[in-house]
Short mmCIF file of C-alpha atoms in Angstrom, two decimals:
data_model
loop_
_atom_site.label_atom_id
_atom_site.label_comp_id
_atom_site.label_asym_id
_atom_site.label_seq_id
_atom_site.Cartn_x
_atom_site.Cartn_y
_atom_site.Cartn_z
CA MET A 1 163.69 236.86 211.48
CA PRO A 2 165.96 235.61 208.70
CA GLN A 3 164.85 232.36 207.16
CA THR A 4 167.22 229.55 207.97
CA ASP A 5 168.05 226.91 205.43
CA PRO A 6 166.30 223.65 206.16
CA VAL A 7 168.68 220.97 207.37
CA PRO A 8 169.34 218.76 204.36
CA SER A 9 168.24 215.15 204.83
CA VAL A 10 171.08 212.67 205.02
CA PHE A 11 168.80 210.11 203.33
CA ASP A 12 167.91 212.45 200.47
CA ALA A 13 171.56 213.35 199.91
CA ALA A 14 172.72 209.72 200.06
CA THR A 15 170.09 208.55 197.55
CA ALA A 16 170.43 211.47 195.12
CA VAL A 17 170.63 210.71 191.43
CA THR A 18 172.07 213.26 189.01
CA ARG A 19 172.15 213.56 185.27
CA THR A 20 175.54 213.69 183.60
CA GLU A 21 176.42 215.90 180.67
CA GLY A 22 176.18 212.82 178.51
CA GLY A 23 172.57 212.36 179.60
CA GLY A 24 173.05 209.31 181.81
CA LEU A 25 172.12 209.02 185.46
CA VAL A 26 174.68 208.52 188.20
CA ALA A 27 174.74 208.24 191.98
CA ASP A 28 177.49 208.41 194.54
CA LEU A 29 176.65 205.51 196.83
CA ASP A 30 177.30 206.49 200.43
CA PRO A 31 179.50 204.14 202.52
CA GLY A 32 177.44 205.10 205.58
CA TRP A 33 174.56 202.77 204.62
CA ASP A 34 176.45 199.50 204.93
CA VAL A 35 175.39 196.28 206.60
CA GLY A 36 178.95 195.16 207.25
CA ALA A 37 182.01 194.23 205.20
CA GLY A 38 181.55 197.27 202.96
CA VAL A 39 178.28 195.94 201.52
CA LEU A 40 175.45 198.44 201.16
CA ASN A 41 171.94 197.74 202.43
CA GLY A 42 169.47 196.47 199.84
CA GLY A 43 166.68 198.86 200.81
CA TYR A 44 169.02 201.81 200.47
CA LEU A 45 169.85 200.67 196.95
CA LEU A 46 166.13 200.31 196.10
CA ALA A 47 165.59 203.96 197.06
CA VAL A 48 168.40 205.02 194.71
CA VAL A 49 166.96 202.86 191.91
CA ALA A 50 163.47 204.30 192.47
CA ARG A 51 164.82 207.84 192.25
CA ALA A 52 166.34 206.98 188.89
CA ALA A 53 162.98 205.61 187.69
CA LEU A 54 161.19 208.75 188.89
CA VAL A 55 163.45 211.09 186.89
CA GLY A 56 161.70 210.27 183.64
CA SER A 57 158.27 209.36 185.01
CA PRO A 58 155.14 211.51 184.92
CA HIS A 59 154.28 210.04 188.35
CA PRO A 60 155.90 210.90 191.71
CA HIS A 61 155.79 207.62 193.67
CA PRO A 62 157.21 204.12 193.32
CA VAL A 63 154.31 201.69 193.88
CA ALA A 64 155.95 198.41 192.87
CA LEU A 65 159.63 197.56 192.66
CA SER A 66 161.12 194.13 192.05
CA ALA A 67 164.88 193.74 192.13
CA SER A 68 167.34 190.97 191.54
CA PHE A 69 170.47 191.37 193.63
CA LEU A 70 173.11 190.24 191.16
CA ARG A 71 176.14 190.95 193.31
CA ALA A 72 176.95 192.75 196.55
CA THR A 73 177.09 196.51 195.97
CA GLY A 74 179.77 198.65 197.56
CA PRO A 75 180.01 202.42 197.98
CA GLY A 76 181.21 204.87 195.36
CA PRO A 77 180.16 206.02 191.91
CA ALA A 78 177.41 204.04 190.22
CA ALA A 79 175.57 204.35 186.92
CA LEU A 80 171.82 203.89 186.58
CA ALA A 81 170.59 202.76 183.17
CA VAL A 82 166.87 203.35 182.84
CA THR A 83 164.77 201.77 180.09
CA ALA A 84 161.45 203.53 180.04
CA GLY A 85 158.36 201.43 179.35
CA PRO A 86 154.83 202.61 178.70
CA ALA A 87 153.66 205.61 180.72
CA GLY A 88 150.00 206.51 181.10
CA ARG A 89 147.63 208.49 183.21
CA THR A 90 147.53 205.88 185.96
CA LEU A 91 151.03 204.41 186.02
CA ALA A 92 154.39 204.15 184.27
CA HIS A 93 156.82 201.25 183.93
CA SER A 94 160.59 201.20 183.68
CA SER A 95 163.55 198.90 184.08
CA VAL A 96 166.64 200.09 185.94
CA VAL A 97 170.10 198.53 186.07
CA LEU A 98 172.51 199.75 188.74
CA ALA A 99 176.16 199.24 187.84
CA GLY A 100 179.34 199.88 189.78
CA PRO A 101 182.89 199.89 188.41
CA ASP A 102 182.81 196.09 187.98
CA GLY A 103 179.47 195.94 186.18
CA PRO A 104 175.78 195.52 187.04
CA THR A 105 174.98 194.67 190.65
CA LEU A 106 171.19 195.15 190.75
CA SER A 107 168.49 194.88 188.10
CA ALA A 108 164.94 196.05 188.76
CA GLN A 109 161.43 196.51 187.43
CA VAL A 110 159.85 199.70 188.71
CA THR A 111 156.24 200.87 188.50
CA THR A 112 155.50 204.48 189.40
CA ALA A 113 152.10 206.04 190.02
CA THR A 114 150.43 208.74 192.06
CA LEU A 115 149.44 207.60 195.54
CA THR A 116 146.69 209.41 197.40
CA GLY A 117 145.49 209.56 200.98
CA GLU A 118 142.27 207.76 200.07
CA PRO A 119 141.24 205.40 202.89
CA PRO A 120 141.25 201.68 202.06
CA ALA A 121 138.10 200.07 200.71
CA TYR A 122 139.17 196.80 202.33
CA SER A 123 141.96 196.00 204.75
CA ALA A 124 142.78 192.63 206.28
CA ALA A 125 146.18 193.54 207.63
CA PRO A 126 145.76 195.53 210.84
CA PRO A 127 148.96 196.30 212.73
CA PRO A 128 149.97 193.64 215.26
CA GLU A 129 150.05 194.38 218.97
CA ALA A 130 153.51 195.86 219.38
CA THR A 131 155.42 197.05 222.40
CA PRO A 132 155.45 200.89 222.52
CA VAL A 133 158.65 202.46 221.21
CA GLU A 134 159.76 203.69 224.63
CA ARG A 135 159.69 200.15 226.02
CA CYS A 136 161.55 198.55 223.11
CA LEU A 137 165.18 197.47 223.25
CA PRO A 138 167.64 200.33 223.72
CA PRO A 139 168.97 201.71 220.44
CA VAL A 140 172.55 201.34 221.64
CA ASP A 141 173.70 198.20 223.39
CA ASP A 142 174.24 198.92 227.08
CA GLY A 143 176.16 195.66 227.49
CA SER A 144 173.09 193.69 228.58
CA LEU A 145 172.47 191.95 225.27
CA ALA A 146 173.94 188.59 224.33
CA HIS A 147 173.47 189.40 220.65
CA PRO A 148 173.07 193.15 220.04
CA LEU A 149 172.34 194.59 216.62
CA PRO A 150 175.66 194.87 214.80
CA GLU A 151 177.00 198.41 214.84
CA VAL A 152 176.91 198.89 211.08
CA GLY A 153 176.29 202.10 209.16
CA LEU A 154 172.64 201.27 208.48
CA ARG A 155 171.82 201.38 212.21
CA THR A 156 173.19 204.92 212.52
CA ARG A 157 170.97 205.99 209.60
CA VAL A 158 167.78 204.13 210.55
CA HIS A 159 166.67 204.25 214.15
CA THR A 160 165.62 200.66 214.87
CA ARG A 161 163.81 199.87 218.11
CA LEU A 162 163.35 196.11 218.41
CA ASP A 163 160.18 194.86 220.04
CA PRO A 164 161.40 192.70 222.97
CA VAL A 165 158.54 190.24 222.34
CA THR A 166 160.22 189.17 219.08
CA ALA A 167 163.82 189.85 220.14
CA GLY A 168 164.48 186.82 222.32
CA TRP A 169 167.42 186.10 220.05
CA ALA A 170 169.14 189.26 221.34
CA VAL A 171 169.07 187.93 224.90
CA ALA A 172 170.05 184.35 224.02
CA ARG A 173 166.46 183.07 224.00
CA PRO A 174 165.67 182.49 220.33
CA SER A 175 162.09 181.80 219.31
CA ASP A 176 160.57 178.89 217.41
CA GLU A 177 159.05 181.42 215.01
CA PRO A 178 161.05 183.42 212.43
CA VAL A 179 159.21 186.68 213.18
CA MET A 180 160.70 190.06 214.07
CA ARG A 181 159.10 193.43 214.79
CA ALA A 182 160.63 196.86 215.17
CA TRP A 183 159.79 200.54 215.04
CA VAL A 184 161.89 202.39 212.50
CA ARG A 185 162.45 205.95 211.40
CA LEU A 186 165.14 207.89 209.64
CA ALA A 187 167.82 209.11 212.03
CA ASP A 188 168.02 212.44 210.22
CA GLY A 189 164.49 213.33 211.32
CA ARG A 190 163.10 213.21 207.80
CA GLU A 191 159.55 211.92 207.78
CA PRO A 192 158.71 208.72 205.88
CA ASP A 193 157.59 208.74 202.25
CA PRO A 194 157.43 206.00 199.59
CA LEU A 195 161.23 206.16 199.09
CA ALA A 196 161.84 205.68 202.81
CA LEU A 197 159.40 202.72 202.77
CA LEU A 198 161.61 201.02 200.18
CA LEU A 199 164.49 201.45 202.60
CA PHE A 200 162.45 200.11 205.53
CA ALA A 201 161.38 197.05 203.50
CA ASP A 202 164.84 195.54 204.00
CA ALA A 203 165.94 197.28 207.20
CA LEU A 204 165.81 194.49 209.78
CA PRO A 205 168.38 191.77 210.40
CA PRO A 206 167.63 188.46 208.63
CA THR A 207 164.40 186.98 210.00
CA SER A 208 166.29 183.72 210.55
CA TRP A 209 168.07 185.44 213.47
CA ALA A 210 164.78 185.20 215.36
CA ILE A 211 165.20 181.43 215.50
CA GLY A 212 168.88 181.70 216.38
CA ARG A 213 170.33 181.15 212.94
CA PHE A 214 172.73 184.06 212.87
CA GLY A 215 174.78 185.02 209.88
CA TRP A 216 174.38 186.71 206.58
CA ALA A 217 171.22 185.94 204.54
CA PRO A 218 171.87 187.55 201.15
CA THR A 219 168.79 188.77 199.33
CA VAL A 220 168.30 187.09 195.96
CA GLN A 221 165.15 188.84 194.75
CA LEU A 222 162.95 191.37 196.52
CA GLN A 223 159.57 192.87 195.63
CA VAL A 224 158.16 195.89 197.46
CA LEU A 225 154.64 197.25 197.03
CA VAL A 226 153.96 200.73 198.38
CA ARG A 227 150.27 200.97 199.22
CA ALA A 228 149.76 204.46 200.66
CA LEU A 229 151.53 207.67 201.61
CA PRO A 230 152.74 207.19 205.19
CA ALA A 231 151.87 209.62 207.99
CA PRO A 232 154.75 211.28 209.89
CA GLY A 233 156.32 209.43 212.79
CA TRP A 234 157.59 205.96 213.52
CA CYS A 235 156.72 203.10 211.17
CA LEU A 236 156.10 199.62 212.53
CA VAL A 237 157.80 196.84 210.57
CA GLU A 238 157.02 193.15 210.94
CA ALA A 239 159.16 190.58 209.12
CA ARG A 240 158.11 186.96 208.89
CA ALA A 241 159.45 183.87 207.14
CA SER A 242 156.85 181.27 206.23
CA GLU A 243 159.01 178.56 204.70
CA ILE A 244 162.65 177.61 205.14
CA ALA A 245 163.72 174.79 202.83
CA GLY A 246 166.63 173.65 200.73
CA GLY A 247 168.81 176.55 201.85
CA TRP A 248 166.19 179.16 200.88
CA LEU A 249 164.21 181.52 203.06
CA ASP A 250 161.30 183.82 202.22
CA GLU A 251 160.82 187.05 204.15
CA ASP A 252 157.53 188.92 204.16
CA TYR A 253 157.54 192.47 205.50
CA ARG A 254 154.49 194.47 206.36
CA ILE A 255 154.89 198.12 207.28
CA TRP A 256 152.31 200.31 209.05
CA ASP A 257 152.58 204.04 209.58
CA SER A 258 152.04 205.84 212.89
CA THR A 259 148.26 205.83 212.31
CA GLY A 260 148.24 202.03 211.93
CA ARG A 261 147.65 202.08 208.21
CA LEU A 262 149.30 199.42 206.04
CA VAL A 263 151.67 201.42 203.82
CA ALA A 264 153.95 198.76 202.31
CA GLN A 265 154.34 195.02 201.76
CA SER A 266 157.42 193.21 200.59
CA ARG A 267 158.60 189.70 199.93
CA GLN A 268 162.11 188.52 199.35
CA LEU A 269 163.78 185.25 198.59
CA ALA A 270 167.07 184.95 200.44
CA ARG A 271 169.75 182.36 201.03
CA LEU A 272 169.69 180.84 204.47
CA PRO A 273 172.68 181.56 206.73
CA ARG A 274 174.77 178.43 207.19
CA MET B 1 155.67 145.52 172.11
CA PRO B 2 156.52 148.57 170.03
CA GLN B 3 157.17 151.68 172.03
CA THR B 4 154.54 154.34 171.44
CA ASP B 5 155.43 157.98 171.28
CA PRO B 6 154.45 159.80 174.44
CA VAL B 7 151.56 162.21 173.93
CA PRO B 8 153.13 165.65 173.60
CA SER B 9 152.06 168.08 176.32
CA VAL B 10 149.90 170.95 175.09
CA PHE B 11 151.49 173.13 177.80
CA ASP B 12 155.03 172.23 176.77
CA ALA B 13 154.28 172.90 173.12
CA ALA B 14 152.55 176.21 173.84
CA THR B 15 155.40 177.51 176.00
CA ALA B 16 158.24 176.30 173.76
CA VAL B 17 161.07 178.70 173.02
CA THR B 18 163.33 178.17 170.03
CA ARG B 19 166.59 179.66 168.89
CA THR B 20 166.63 181.40 165.53
CA GLU B 21 169.46 181.22 163.03
CA GLY B 22 170.42 184.72 164.15
CA GLY B 23 170.88 183.42 167.70
CA GLY B 24 167.81 185.08 169.24
CA LEU B 25 165.00 183.33 171.06
CA VAL B 26 161.44 183.29 169.79
CA ALA B 27 158.12 181.79 170.80
CA ASP B 28 154.85 181.33 169.00
CA LEU B 29 152.32 182.42 171.62
CA ASP B 30 149.29 180.17 171.51
CA PRO B 31 145.85 181.83 171.23
CA GLY B 32 144.39 178.97 173.29
CA TRP B 33 145.68 180.45 176.60
CA ASP B 34 143.61 183.61 176.57
CA VAL B 35 141.58 185.17 179.37
CA GLY B 36 139.20 186.93 177.00
CA ALA B 37 139.39 189.59 174.32
CA GLY B 38 142.45 187.96 172.77
CA VAL B 39 144.62 188.71 175.81
CA LEU B 40 146.89 185.92 176.99
CA ASN B 41 147.04 184.80 180.62
CA GLY B 42 149.89 186.28 182.67
CA GLY B 43 150.98 182.97 184.16
CA TYR B 44 151.21 181.41 180.73
CA LEU B 45 153.53 184.24 179.69
CA LEU B 46 155.68 183.75 182.81
CA ALA B 47 156.23 180.12 181.82
CA VAL B 48 157.40 181.21 178.37
CA VAL B 49 159.70 183.83 179.90
CA ALA B 50 161.13 181.27 182.33
CA ARG B 51 161.88 178.87 179.49
CA ALA B 52 163.84 181.63 177.78
CA ALA B 53 165.82 182.24 180.98
CA LEU B 54 166.53 178.51 181.35
CA VAL B 55 168.04 178.22 177.86
CA GLY B 56 171.30 179.83 178.94
CA SER B 57 171.26 178.88 182.61
CA PRO B 58 173.31 176.15 184.26
CA HIS B 59 170.28 175.51 186.52
CA PRO B 60 167.03 173.76 185.57
CA HIS B 61 164.37 175.54 187.67
CA PRO B 62 162.96 179.05 187.97
CA VAL B 63 162.93 179.89 191.71
CA ALA B 64 162.08 183.59 191.57
CA LEU B 65 160.45 185.54 188.78
CA SER B 66 159.27 189.16 188.93
CA ALA B 67 157.51 190.62 185.93
CA SER B 68 156.10 193.99 184.97
CA PHE B 69 153.16 193.67 182.62
CA LEU B 70 153.80 196.59 180.29
CA ARG B 71 150.92 195.96 177.91
CA ALA B 72 148.40 193.22 177.18
CA THR B 73 150.03 190.41 175.20
CA GLY B 74 148.23 188.76 172.31
CA PRO B 75 148.96 185.51 170.47
CA GLY B 76 151.47 185.08 167.68
CA PRO B 77 155.21 185.38 167.18
CA ALA B 78 157.18 186.93 170.03
CA ALA B 79 160.85 187.61 170.63
CA LEU B 80 162.55 186.96 173.96
CA ALA B 81 165.61 189.09 174.70
CA VAL B 82 167.64 187.56 177.53
CA THR B 83 170.36 189.49 179.35
CA ALA B 84 172.34 187.00 181.39
CA GLY B 85 173.54 188.09 184.80
CA PRO B 86 175.94 186.30 187.11
CA ALA B 87 175.64 182.51 187.22
CA GLY B 88 177.14 180.44 190.03
CA ARG B 89 176.96 177.07 191.65
CA THR B 90 173.81 177.94 193.61
CA LEU B 91 171.83 180.23 191.32
CA ALA B 92 171.86 182.31 188.15
CA HIS B 93 170.22 185.63 187.32
CA SER B 94 168.86 186.98 184.08
CA SER B 95 166.55 189.65 182.71
CA VAL B 96 164.06 188.76 179.98
CA VAL B 97 162.02 191.09 177.79
CA LEU B 98 159.12 189.61 175.81
CA ALA B 99 158.19 191.61 172.72
CA GLY B 100 155.43 191.20 170.18
CA PRO B 101 155.13 192.93 166.82
CA ASP B 102 154.32 196.25 168.54
CA GLY B 103 157.21 196.16 171.01
CA PRO B 104 157.88 194.95 174.56
CA THR B 105 154.86 193.73 176.53
CA LEU B 106 156.50 192.08 179.55
CA SER B 107 159.80 192.68 181.33
CA ALA B 108 161.08 190.29 183.98
CA GLN B 109 163.83 189.42 186.43
CA VAL B 110 164.41 185.69 186.64
CA THR B 111 166.45 183.67 189.12
CA THR B 112 167.13 180.04 188.31
CA ALA B 113 168.50 177.39 190.64
CA THR B 114 168.31 173.67 191.34
CA LEU B 115 165.41 172.69 193.55
CA THR B 116 165.53 169.48 195.52
CA GLY B 117 163.04 167.33 197.34
CA GLU B 118 164.59 168.21 200.69
CA PRO B 119 161.85 168.55 203.35
CA PRO B 120 161.40 172.02 204.86
CA ALA B 121 163.37 172.98 207.96
CA TYR B 122 160.49 175.28 208.94
CA SER B 123 157.01 175.71 207.55
CA ALA B 124 154.30 178.06 208.78
CA ALA B 125 152.04 177.75 205.77
CA PRO B 126 150.10 174.48 206.02
CA PRO B 127 147.40 173.97 203.40
CA PRO B 128 143.98 175.34 204.36
CA GLU B 129 141.03 173.03 204.87
CA ALA B 130 139.71 172.71 201.34
CA THR B 131 136.71 170.93 199.91
CA PRO B 132 137.81 167.70 198.16
CA VAL B 133 138.08 168.02 194.38
CA GLU B 134 135.11 165.75 193.73
CA ARG B 135 132.82 168.02 195.74
CA CYS B 136 134.04 171.28 194.18
CA LEU B 137 132.07 173.25 191.60
CA PRO B 138 131.55 171.43 188.31
CA PRO B 139 134.23 172.22 185.72
CA VAL B 140 131.61 173.08 183.13
CA ASP B 141 128.62 175.24 184.03
CA ASP B 142 125.48 173.11 184.15
CA GLY B 143 123.31 176.23 184.14
CA SER B 144 123.04 176.39 187.93
CA LEU B 145 125.57 179.18 188.45
CA ALA B 146 124.67 182.87 188.51
CA HIS B 147 128.26 183.75 187.63
CA PRO B 148 130.13 180.80 186.11
CA LEU B 149 133.80 180.94 185.23
CA PRO B 150 134.07 182.61 181.82
CA GLU B 151 134.60 180.10 179.05
CA VAL B 152 137.98 181.41 177.97
CA GLY B 153 140.90 179.47 176.56
CA LEU B 154 142.72 179.30 179.87
CA ARG B 155 139.92 177.22 181.42
CA THR B 156 140.20 174.60 178.72
CA ARG B 157 143.94 174.34 179.38
CA VAL B 158 143.89 174.44 183.20
CA HIS B 159 141.31 172.32 184.99
CA THR B 160 140.01 174.62 187.69
CA ARG B 161 137.75 173.20 190.41
CA LEU B 162 136.52 176.05 192.62
CA ASP B 163 136.02 175.33 196.31
CA PRO B 164 132.35 176.15 196.97
CA VAL B 165 133.30 177.57 200.39
CA THR B 166 135.03 180.51 198.67
CA ALA B 167 132.86 180.59 195.54
CA GLY B 168 129.76 182.31 196.89
CA TRP B 169 130.25 184.88 194.15
CA ALA B 170 129.45 182.19 191.57
CA VAL B 171 126.03 181.63 193.12
CA ALA B 172 125.22 185.33 193.71
CA ARG B 173 126.32 185.23 197.36
CA PRO B 174 129.59 187.18 197.38
CA SER B 175 131.74 187.09 200.51
CA ASP B 176 133.08 189.92 202.68
CA GLU B 177 136.53 188.44 202.22
CA PRO B 178 138.54 188.60 198.96
CA VAL B 179 139.70 184.99 199.20
CA MET B 180 139.39 182.24 196.59
CA ARG B 181 140.51 178.62 196.57
CA ALA B 182 140.65 176.08 193.79
CA TRP B 183 142.24 172.82 192.77
CA VAL B 184 144.13 173.12 189.51
CA ARG B 185 145.96 170.86 187.11
CA LEU B 186 146.94 170.90 183.48
CA ALA B 187 144.19 169.64 181.24
CA ASP B 188 146.70 167.78 179.07
CA GLY B 189 147.51 165.42 181.95
CA ARG B 190 151.05 166.71 182.32
CA GLU B 191 152.13 166.65 185.95
CA PRO B 192 153.09 169.92 187.67
CA ASP B 193 156.65 171.22 187.73
CA PRO B 194 158.12 174.67 188.47
CA LEU B 195 157.01 175.97 185.03
CA ALA B 196 153.44 174.86 185.65
CA LEU B 197 153.55 176.54 189.06
CA LEU B 198 154.32 179.84 187.34
CA LEU B 199 151.18 179.29 185.29
CA PHE B 200 149.12 178.40 188.37
CA ALA B 201 150.31 181.54 190.19
CA ASP B 202 147.98 183.65 188.06
CA ALA B 203 145.34 181.09 187.11
CA LEU B 204 142.30 182.15 189.14
CA PRO B 205 139.85 184.95 188.36
CA PRO B 206 140.63 188.26 190.09
CA THR B 207 140.34 187.85 193.86
CA SER B 208 138.04 190.88 193.89
CA TRP B 209 135.37 188.68 192.29
CA ALA B 210 135.05 186.96 195.67
CA ILE B 211 133.55 190.17 197.09
CA GLY B 212 131.34 190.68 194.05
CA ARG B 213 133.50 193.18 192.21
CA PHE B 214 133.50 191.55 188.79
CA GLY B 215 135.50 192.82 185.88
CA TRP B 216 139.02 192.79 184.64
CA ALA B 217 141.82 193.38 187.17
CA PRO B 218 144.94 193.82 185.06
CA THR B 219 148.18 192.66 186.66
CA VAL B 220 150.71 195.45 187.03
CA GLN B 221 153.61 193.57 188.62
CA LEU B 222 153.83 189.96 189.75
CA GLN B 223 156.45 188.06 191.72
CA VAL B 224 156.44 184.27 191.98
CA LEU B 225 158.70 182.23 194.24
CA VAL B 226 158.93 178.51 193.55
CA ARG B 227 159.83 176.76 196.79
CA ALA B 228 159.91 173.05 195.97
CA LEU B 229 159.39 170.50 193.21
CA PRO B 230 155.68 169.63 193.28
CA ALA B 231 154.43 166.05 193.59
CA PRO B 232 152.14 164.70 190.85
CA GLY B 233 148.42 165.40 191.05
CA TRP B 234 146.17 168.34 191.78
CA CYS B 235 147.64 171.52 193.25
CA LEU B 236 145.63 173.57 195.72
CA VAL B 237 145.74 177.32 195.08
CA GLU B 238 144.56 179.96 197.53
CA ALA B 239 144.43 183.61 196.46
CA ARG B 240 143.89 186.40 198.96
CA ALA B 241 143.86 190.19 198.82
CA SER B 242 144.90 191.93 202.00
CA GLU B 243 144.45 195.58 201.03
CA ILE B 244 142.25 197.31 198.47
CA ALA B 245 142.89 201.05 198.31
CA GLY B 246 143.11 203.89 195.82
CA GLY B 247 142.15 201.65 192.90
CA TRP B 248 144.89 199.12 193.70
CA LEU B 249 144.62 195.52 194.83
CA ASP B 250 147.25 193.07 196.04
CA GLU B 251 146.85 189.35 195.44
CA ASP B 252 148.80 186.76 197.37
CA TYR B 253 148.78 183.21 196.06
CA ARG B 254 149.94 180.19 197.94
CA ILE B 255 150.14 176.86 196.17
CA TRP B 256 150.41 173.43 197.76
CA ASP B 257 151.02 170.16 195.96
CA SER B 258 148.99 166.98 196.40
CA THR B 259 151.05 166.05 199.48
CA GLY B 260 150.18 169.36 201.16
CA ARG B 261 153.61 170.86 200.72
CA LEU B 262 153.93 174.60 200.01
CA VAL B 263 155.48 174.71 196.53
CA ALA B 264 154.98 178.32 195.43
CA GLN B 265 154.10 181.78 196.69
CA SER B 266 153.24 184.81 194.62
CA ARG B 267 152.19 188.40 195.07
CA GLN B 268 150.86 190.76 192.48
CA LEU B 269 149.79 194.35 192.37
CA ALA B 270 146.73 194.78 190.14
CA ARG B 271 144.31 197.52 189.22
CA LEU B 272 140.90 197.14 190.81
CA PRO B 273 137.96 196.46 188.49
CA ARG B 274 135.73 199.51 188.23
#
């Protein structure tokens, strides 16, 4: 039987970074990963930035990435300026600046290392009780929802199955608690890895939606820690705000793989929707 | 009555940043803020970095700071290279690289803004029940402790009163939980502000000590969010690891002021002591 070419991953293609003849790194940011109004999703951008950091690193995985979102980033050609820091046997550091035609839009610190499958020595973050995927909200609005997920590019790239227990906001019954859970996976069938976890760490609507404060909550600064290589299958994401004050909102994400292992943690500071 | 000069703050002097004739920013890192072996405390360095970011910012407070610790930083002259990002009415971004005589040792993203005293619209992080300061462990070891706090410079600069409930490790009864609480304040009597909160966000011994894993746990990457202007008095700090795996440790800090208000949150990725 002739070998067939593997289907290329939409995610891998959209986050690809290539070296120019001049030696710089560039990406062609894909308009399909938007969150509305031509603005690209933050997690998608983190995956692109991490790929740029990995190009010159002796290690294969991003384990810590902190980014300041300087301006909204749109699709099209972008340059990635990498400043390599120390690189050792255990980890390597670099700084990456993503710039579009109008200048820098995202500036990040990236730490790369080599993650293993070693089981945790201590774990205090078991996965929460979540509704099974098949009983979560339908992926496409069937007309029953008062506030469905907006039909933006990101939702066609990341399958997002909202847990009805934390999706009262979608049926006009917002909660008192800014908490949201969902199962996520790449729509292209590609299994999760540390790059996909960076994407997932900013994949849900603003946590403030859970309490009925709809609107745009722009990320100001976001840190993601990748803690383990994820197993294949759906990942469970829980987002939680612990303090809303003075127009600012924090969002903590925890992500577990299909075996229930904690694979990523993130925290962002965002502006509260008006 | 003649006005007396106010006593200068040791913290303010040690974190001062000055502009050179060439226009650059420099600091003279104070050997008194070490954590042993001539290595300066990470939180102390964050305060210096934040001061550099504030020099060119229209806003007075650091609200988000993410730093990669490239190498251990020792005392002495240091240069601070600031790359200003966009600055608006609400916030301003910048990147700061701290370099000693042997090159960069710390690289950070800083967001500055103007914090207010506005009460929170939502808060899910009340202070934990903590032992009152006067019943915490003595600041200086009276010989009764199996594992007292090391007598490093940092402890003479930051009064650190360990809650005995989470200090079993100090009396040879380590816990199963990597959690540590302490009251902290500047030894010079200066009241807390956002810069001091950056210091406090890395002021405790490694959380792994709580479970009896002593040794050095070098910070790899640390994010601090400052959420409110702290009231005068002691701050309560709680540090907690939620996952220890593959030689890596996360540490979450939450800091409350003397009124019980959440004023800062931080998360770091560190290497586990051997």
